[in-house]
Structures are given as structure tokens and as C-alpha cells.
Amino acid sequence: MSSATAFYPIGTPGVPWGEAEKAEWLARQVRHRSYAEDVLARVDALRQRFDVEQYGQLDYAGERYPLYAIRNRGWRDGLPTVLVTGGVHGYETSGVHGALQFVERHGGDYEGRANLLAVPCVSPWAYERIHRWNMHAIDPNRSFRENSPAGESAALLQLVAPLRGRFVLHIDLHETTDSDESEFRPALAARDGKPFEPGEIPDGFYLVDDSENPQPAFQQAVIAAVEPVTHIAPADANGQIIGSEVVAPGVIRYPLQALGLCAGITGARYTTTTEVYPDSPRATPQQCNDAQVAAVRAAIGFALEHPAG
């Protein structure tokens, strides 16, 4: 398939979308699942053991989505702070459920050792519609910057701002899915009036390190913890994963802050973005959740053991 023959049913090839095309795209979006049932009910159940705070609210065409963060108890200024985020892309299911599973089963393990801040579902509108973008056809994970156009990103930035300089770790939980090639990358090309260049979906788990602050030993510790749970993505024939050079088994690098990515918002020494592959015949949904949890636990463990880098 060449970029010249790539087709998306909205817009005119080579012409960026205007308001009419965005409205047509929005009209096609269907609610498939419930943020209240899948996420908020589990967050509410955590209130007995954790501090739960509402840090914002999205109001999309009369639908209100409260945004919640979870903190372990016994926060102290002298402790290192760690941030776990999921659901920046709402369709990446194990990011949300992996973050919740981690807090439910292991969130209490760090009291007295670290201040834990977890945000399990950054983009609830997109979670319900199993989509990458928000209601305005904006990708929150390219929007973590000052005067963000995405309400999801702006709210998280505001939550994190008072704690900048105190974070030792931020791990952001994602997935790479087959629908990236079948829907989301073609939609992006159409939205921006650019040709669609087909890519290759990696089969397995991988990590995205920060090219401006590489931490190879940290990344490899996370890979080693995940490998017994699910397989690690190999490099393609060009030595790459999703178009980026593989710098170590299962690891690529992006300039996180320059791209407006979530993992770049804290200034932490240790940052990583997980990428689980839920469409693999070798991975179940529970394995994907378990892989996210293994990654979080390994990341926190390494960060606490190596605070000076």
C-alpha cells in the first residue's frame, strides 16, 4: 500500500480539516464503554486506603467527566515523589486498567518510602469511545505544553506544576495497537492534509526513553521485569521500532518535552513510556495489565534504589 492510495473517509486528500470535517468526524464517534463504571467505581473503592482528589473536569457537549488523582497516605516533603499516568490515549486499555490494578494491589507498598501520585485515566471521553483523540480531534499526548489546546493535558499539567522538582520518576502507560495503522495514523494524515505513510506495528512490549535525558540502566531494569510477563518487541529489518532506532532491546528514544509528550511533564530524572501490544496472539488482556504493573513496580524500585542516577 502506498501513501498515494491511502484513503480516509473524511476530508479532501492533501487539505487539512476545517470545522466541517471535524464535525463530521465527531458525528461518527460512538460511546462503547463507561468511564463511570470501569474507572470511577474502582477509584471510589480506593478511598478507604488512599487519598483521592478531583483535579479537574471536562465538559464535552453536556457530558461531564471528573478527573481524579490518587495519592498514597502519609505524604512527606522529604520523600521522593513518583507519578504513574494511564489513559492519555483513551483507547489504550491496559494503560488505564494497569494503573488501577497497580494502585489496588501495590499502591500501599510505598508509604513512608515515596509519595505516590497516580492518574489512571487522563482522557475519559476518549476512553469511552476507544479513541486516540479528544472530542476536538486533538491528541492529548502531543499537547503537554503551555497554553495546551487539550483540556486533558492542561488539567494534568496544573496538577503536576506544584510538585515539579520533587519527582524522581514518571512512568506513562500506553499501548501500540493494530488500529494505529488501520485508523489512527490514517486519520492523523487526513486531519493534517498529509500523505499517509504506512508503518509496521511491533509485536511485543517496548519502552520510550527520553533522548534529552537517556537512562539506559533504568530502561533495561524495566524491560527485564516485564520480559517474564509478556514478550519484548524485536527490532524490524531496519533496526527500528515504529521508525525509531532501537538503542537497546525493547527501547527507543524520543525528545519527550519537545514533542509535548506526557512523560516529559515532570522534569523527573527517570521517565519512560510503556508500550504494550494487546493485539498479539501471544498476549491476553490480563497479561497486558500485568505487564504494565510489572513495569511500574520495576520503575519505582529502580528509582528508589538509584536516587542519584
Coordinates of C-alpha atoms in Angstrom, one line a residue:
M1 CA 0.0 0.0 0.0
S2 CA 1.5 3.4 -1.0
S3 CA 0.7 6.7 0.5
A4 CA -0.8 7.8 -2.8
T5 CA -3.6 5.3 -2.5
A6 CA -4.2 5.7 1.3
F7 CA -7.8 6.6 1.9
Y8 CA -9.7 8.1 4.8
P9 CA -13.4 8.8 4.5
I10 CA -13.4 12.3 5.8
G11 CA -11.9 15.4 4.1
T12 CA -10.1 16.0 0.8
P13 CA -6.6 14.4 0.4
G14 CA -3.9 17.0 0.8
V15 CA -6.2 19.5 2.5
P16 CA -6.2 19.9 6.3
W17 CA -9.5 19.5 8.0
G18 CA -11.6 22.5 8.8
E19 CA -14.5 22.8 11.3
A20 CA -16.9 20.9 8.9
E21 CA -14.6 17.9 8.7
K22 CA -14.0 17.8 12.4
A23 CA -17.8 17.9 13.0
E24 CA -18.2 15.0 10.6
W25 CA -15.5 13.1 12.4
L26 CA -17.1 13.8 15.8
A27 CA -20.5 12.7 14.5
R28 CA -19.0 9.3 13.7
Q29 CA -17.8 8.7 17.3
V30 CA -19.7 6.2 19.3
R31 CA -19.7 5.5 23.1
H32 CA -18.6 1.9 23.6
R33 CA -17.9 1.7 27.4
S34 CA -18.5 3.6 30.6
Y35 CA -15.9 5.7 32.4
A36 CA -18.1 5.8 35.4
E37 CA -18.5 2.0 35.6
D38 CA -15.0 1.0 34.6
V39 CA -12.9 3.7 36.2
L40 CA -14.7 5.9 38.7
A41 CA -16.3 2.9 40.6
R42 CA -12.8 1.5 41.1
V43 CA -11.4 4.8 42.1
D44 CA -14.2 5.3 44.7
A45 CA -13.4 1.9 46.2
L46 CA -9.8 3.1 46.8
R47 CA -10.9 6.0 49.0
Q48 CA -10.7 3.8 52.2
R49 CA -7.0 3.3 51.7
F50 CA -5.8 6.3 49.6
D51 CA -6.4 10.0 49.3
V52 CA -8.5 10.7 46.1
E53 CA -8.7 14.2 44.7
Q54 CA -10.6 15.7 41.8
Y55 CA -8.0 17.8 39.9
G56 CA -10.3 18.9 37.0
Q57 CA -13.4 18.3 34.9
L58 CA -14.1 18.1 31.2
D59 CA -17.4 19.3 29.9
Y60 CA -17.9 18.0 26.4
A61 CA -21.3 18.8 24.8
G62 CA -23.1 18.5 28.1
E63 CA -21.2 15.3 29.2
R64 CA -19.2 15.9 32.3
Y65 CA -16.1 13.9 33.1
P66 CA -14.5 14.5 36.5
L67 CA -10.7 13.9 36.6
Y68 CA -9.2 12.1 39.6
A69 CA -5.8 11.5 41.0
I70 CA -4.9 9.1 43.8
R71 CA -2.2 9.7 46.4
N72 CA -0.9 7.3 49.0
R73 CA -1.3 8.4 52.6
G74 CA 1.5 9.8 54.7
W75 CA 2.9 12.2 52.1
R76 CA 6.1 13.9 53.4
D77 CA 8.0 16.7 51.8
G78 CA 11.3 14.8 52.3
L79 CA 10.2 11.8 50.3
P80 CA 10.8 11.3 46.6
T81 CA 7.7 11.6 44.5
V82 CA 6.6 9.2 41.7
L83 CA 3.9 9.8 39.1
V84 CA 2.0 7.0 37.3
T85 CA -0.3 8.0 34.4
G86 CA -2.6 6.0 32.2
G87 CA -5.2 6.6 29.6
V88 CA -3.6 9.6 28.0
H89 CA -4.8 7.8 24.9
G90 CA -8.2 6.6 25.9
Y91 CA -8.2 3.6 23.6
E92 CA -5.1 2.1 25.2
T93 CA -7.0 0.0 27.6
S94 CA -4.2 -1.6 29.7
G95 CA -2.8 1.8 30.5
V96 CA -6.0 2.6 32.4
H97 CA -6.6 -0.8 33.9
G98 CA -2.9 -1.5 34.6
A99 CA -2.7 1.8 36.5
L100 CA -5.7 0.9 38.6
Q101 CA -4.5 -2.7 39.2
F102 CA -1.2 -1.3 40.3
V103 CA -2.7 1.0 42.9
E104 CA -5.2 -1.6 44.1
R105 CA -2.6 -4.3 44.7
H106 CA 0.6 -2.4 45.3
G107 CA -0.1 1.3 45.9
G108 CA 0.2 0.9 49.6
D109 CA 3.7 -0.7 49.4
Y110 CA 5.4 2.7 49.2
E111 CA 4.0 4.5 52.2
G112 CA 6.9 6.0 54.1
R113 CA 9.3 5.4 51.2
A114 CA 7.8 7.5 48.4
N115 CA 5.0 9.9 47.7
L116 CA 2.8 8.1 45.0
L117 CA 0.6 10.1 42.7
A118 CA -1.4 8.0 40.2
V119 CA -3.8 9.3 37.5
P120 CA -5.3 6.2 35.9
C121 CA -7.4 7.8 33.1
V122 CA -6.2 11.2 31.8
S123 CA -8.7 11.1 28.8
P124 CA -12.1 9.7 29.8
W125 CA -14.0 10.9 26.8
A126 CA -11.6 9.0 24.5
Y127 CA -11.7 6.0 26.9
E128 CA -15.4 5.7 26.4
R129 CA -15.1 6.0 22.6
I130 CA -11.9 3.8 22.3
H131 CA -10.2 6.7 20.6
R132 CA -6.8 8.4 20.5
W133 CA -8.1 12.0 20.3
N134 CA -10.3 14.1 22.4
M135 CA -13.7 15.5 21.3
H136 CA -11.9 18.2 19.3
A137 CA -9.8 15.8 17.3
I138 CA -6.7 16.8 19.3
D139 CA -4.2 14.3 20.5
P140 CA -3.6 15.0 24.2
N141 CA -0.2 13.3 24.0
R142 CA 1.2 15.9 21.7
S143 CA -0.3 18.7 23.8
F144 CA 1.5 18.8 27.1
R145 CA 2.8 22.3 26.7
E146 CA 2.0 25.8 27.9
N147 CA -1.5 27.0 26.8
S148 CA -2.4 23.5 25.8
P149 CA -5.3 23.2 23.4
A150 CA -6.3 19.9 25.1
G151 CA -8.2 20.2 28.4
E152 CA -7.0 16.8 29.4
S153 CA -3.4 17.9 29.1
A154 CA -3.9 21.3 30.7
A155 CA -5.6 19.8 33.7
L156 CA -2.7 17.3 34.3
L157 CA -0.1 20.0 33.9
Q158 CA -1.9 22.1 36.5
L159 CA -1.9 19.1 38.9
V160 CA 1.8 18.4 38.5
A161 CA 3.0 22.0 38.5
P162 CA 3.3 22.5 42.3
L163 CA 5.4 19.3 42.5
R164 CA 7.9 19.9 39.8
G165 CA 11.4 19.5 41.1
R166 CA 10.3 16.8 43.5
F167 CA 9.6 14.0 41.1
V168 CA 12.2 11.2 40.8
L169 CA 10.1 9.1 38.4
H170 CA 7.2 9.4 35.9
I171 CA 6.0 6.3 34.1
D172 CA 3.3 6.8 31.5
L173 CA 1.4 3.7 30.4
H174 CA 0.5 3.2 26.8
E175 CA -0.3 0.6 24.1
T176 CA 0.6 0.2 20.4
T177 CA -2.3 -1.4 18.6
D178 CA -3.1 -2.6 15.2
S179 CA -5.7 0.2 15.0
D180 CA -2.8 2.6 14.9
E181 CA -2.2 1.6 11.3
S182 CA -5.8 0.9 10.3
E183 CA -7.5 4.0 11.8
F184 CA -5.4 6.5 13.9
R185 CA -2.4 7.2 11.7
P186 CA -4.6 7.4 8.5
A187 CA -6.9 9.8 10.4
L188 CA -4.0 11.9 11.5
A189 CA -2.7 12.2 8.0
A190 CA -6.2 13.2 6.7
R191 CA -6.7 15.7 9.5
D192 CA -3.4 17.4 8.8
G193 CA -3.7 17.2 5.0
K194 CA -0.6 15.0 4.7
P195 CA 0.1 11.7 2.8
F196 CA -0.3 8.5 4.9
E197 CA 3.0 6.6 5.0
P198 CA 2.3 3.0 6.1
G199 CA 4.3 1.7 9.0
E200 CA 4.9 -1.6 10.9
I201 CA 3.3 -2.5 14.2
P202 CA 5.9 -4.1 16.5
D203 CA 4.8 -7.4 18.1
G204 CA 5.6 -7.0 21.8
F205 CA 6.3 -4.7 24.6
Y206 CA 8.8 -1.8 24.3
L207 CA 9.7 1.5 26.1
V208 CA 10.3 5.1 25.0
D209 CA 13.2 6.7 26.8
D210 CA 14.0 10.5 26.7
S211 CA 16.6 11.3 24.1
E212 CA 17.4 14.5 26.1
N213 CA 17.9 12.6 29.4
P214 CA 18.7 8.9 28.5
Q215 CA 18.7 6.5 31.4
P216 CA 19.7 3.1 29.8
A217 CA 20.1 1.2 33.0
F218 CA 16.7 2.2 34.2
Q219 CA 15.0 1.3 31.0
Q220 CA 16.7 -2.1 30.9
A221 CA 15.6 -2.8 34.5
V222 CA 12.0 -2.3 33.4
I223 CA 12.4 -4.5 30.3
A224 CA 13.9 -7.2 32.5
A225 CA 10.9 -7.1 34.8
V226 CA 8.4 -7.2 32.0
E227 CA 10.0 -10.0 29.9
P228 CA 8.7 -12.8 32.1
V229 CA 5.2 -11.4 31.7
T230 CA 5.0 -10.7 28.0
H231 CA 7.4 -10.8 25.1
I232 CA 9.6 -7.8 24.2
A233 CA 9.3 -6.3 20.7
P234 CA 12.1 -7.1 18.3
A235 CA 13.6 -4.5 16.0
D236 CA 12.4 -4.6 12.4
A237 CA 14.6 -5.2 9.4
N238 CA 15.9 -1.6 9.6
G239 CA 16.9 -2.0 13.3
Q240 CA 13.9 0.2 14.3
I241 CA 10.6 0.2 16.2
I242 CA 7.9 2.5 14.8
G243 CA 10.5 4.3 12.8
S244 CA 13.0 5.0 15.6
E245 CA 16.3 3.3 16.2
V246 CA 16.4 0.6 18.8
V247 CA 19.1 1.7 21.2
A248 CA 18.8 -1.4 23.5
P249 CA 16.5 -4.5 23.5
G250 CA 12.9 -3.1 23.5
V251 CA 14.0 0.6 23.9
I252 CA 13.7 3.6 21.6
R253 CA 14.1 7.3 22.4
Y254 CA 12.1 10.5 21.7
P255 CA 12.6 14.1 22.8
L256 CA 9.7 14.0 25.2
Q257 CA 9.3 17.7 26.1
A258 CA 9.9 18.9 22.5
L259 CA 7.1 16.6 21.3
G260 CA 4.7 17.7 24.1
L261 CA 4.5 14.1 25.4
C262 CA 3.1 13.3 28.8
A263 CA 6.3 11.6 30.1
G264 CA 8.1 14.9 29.7
I265 CA 6.0 17.0 32.1
T266 CA 7.7 16.4 35.5
G267 CA 11.4 17.0 35.0
A268 CA 12.0 13.7 36.8
R269 CA 15.4 12.0 36.4
Y270 CA 13.7 8.7 35.4
T271 CA 11.0 8.8 32.8
T272 CA 9.6 6.2 30.5
T273 CA 6.6 5.5 28.3
T274 CA 5.5 1.9 28.2
E275 CA 4.0 0.4 25.0
V276 CA 2.1 -2.9 25.4
Y277 CA 0.9 -4.8 22.3
P278 CA -2.6 -6.1 23.1
D279 CA -3.4 -7.4 19.6
S280 CA -0.6 -10.0 19.7
P281 CA -1.9 -13.7 19.7
R282 CA 0.7 -14.2 22.4
A283 CA -0.8 -11.8 24.9
T284 CA -4.1 -11.7 26.8
P285 CA -5.8 -8.6 28.2
Q286 CA -4.8 -9.7 31.7
Q287 CA -1.2 -10.2 30.6
C288 CA -1.2 -6.7 29.2
N289 CA -2.4 -5.3 32.6
D290 CA 0.2 -7.4 34.4
A291 CA 2.9 -6.1 32.1
Q292 CA 2.0 -2.6 33.0
V293 CA 2.0 -3.4 36.7
A294 CA 5.4 -5.1 36.4
A295 CA 6.8 -2.1 34.6
V296 CA 5.5 0.3 37.2
R297 CA 6.9 -1.7 40.1
A298 CA 10.3 -2.1 38.5
A299 CA 10.5 1.5 37.6
I300 CA 9.7 2.7 41.2
G301 CA 12.1 0.1 42.6
F302 CA 14.9 1.2 40.4
A303 CA 14.3 4.9 41.1
L304 CA 14.2 4.5 44.8
E305 CA 17.4 2.4 44.8
H306 CA 19.3 4.8 42.5
P307 CA 18.1 8.3 43.5
A308 CA 21.3 10.0 42.3
G309 CA 21.2 8.4 38.8

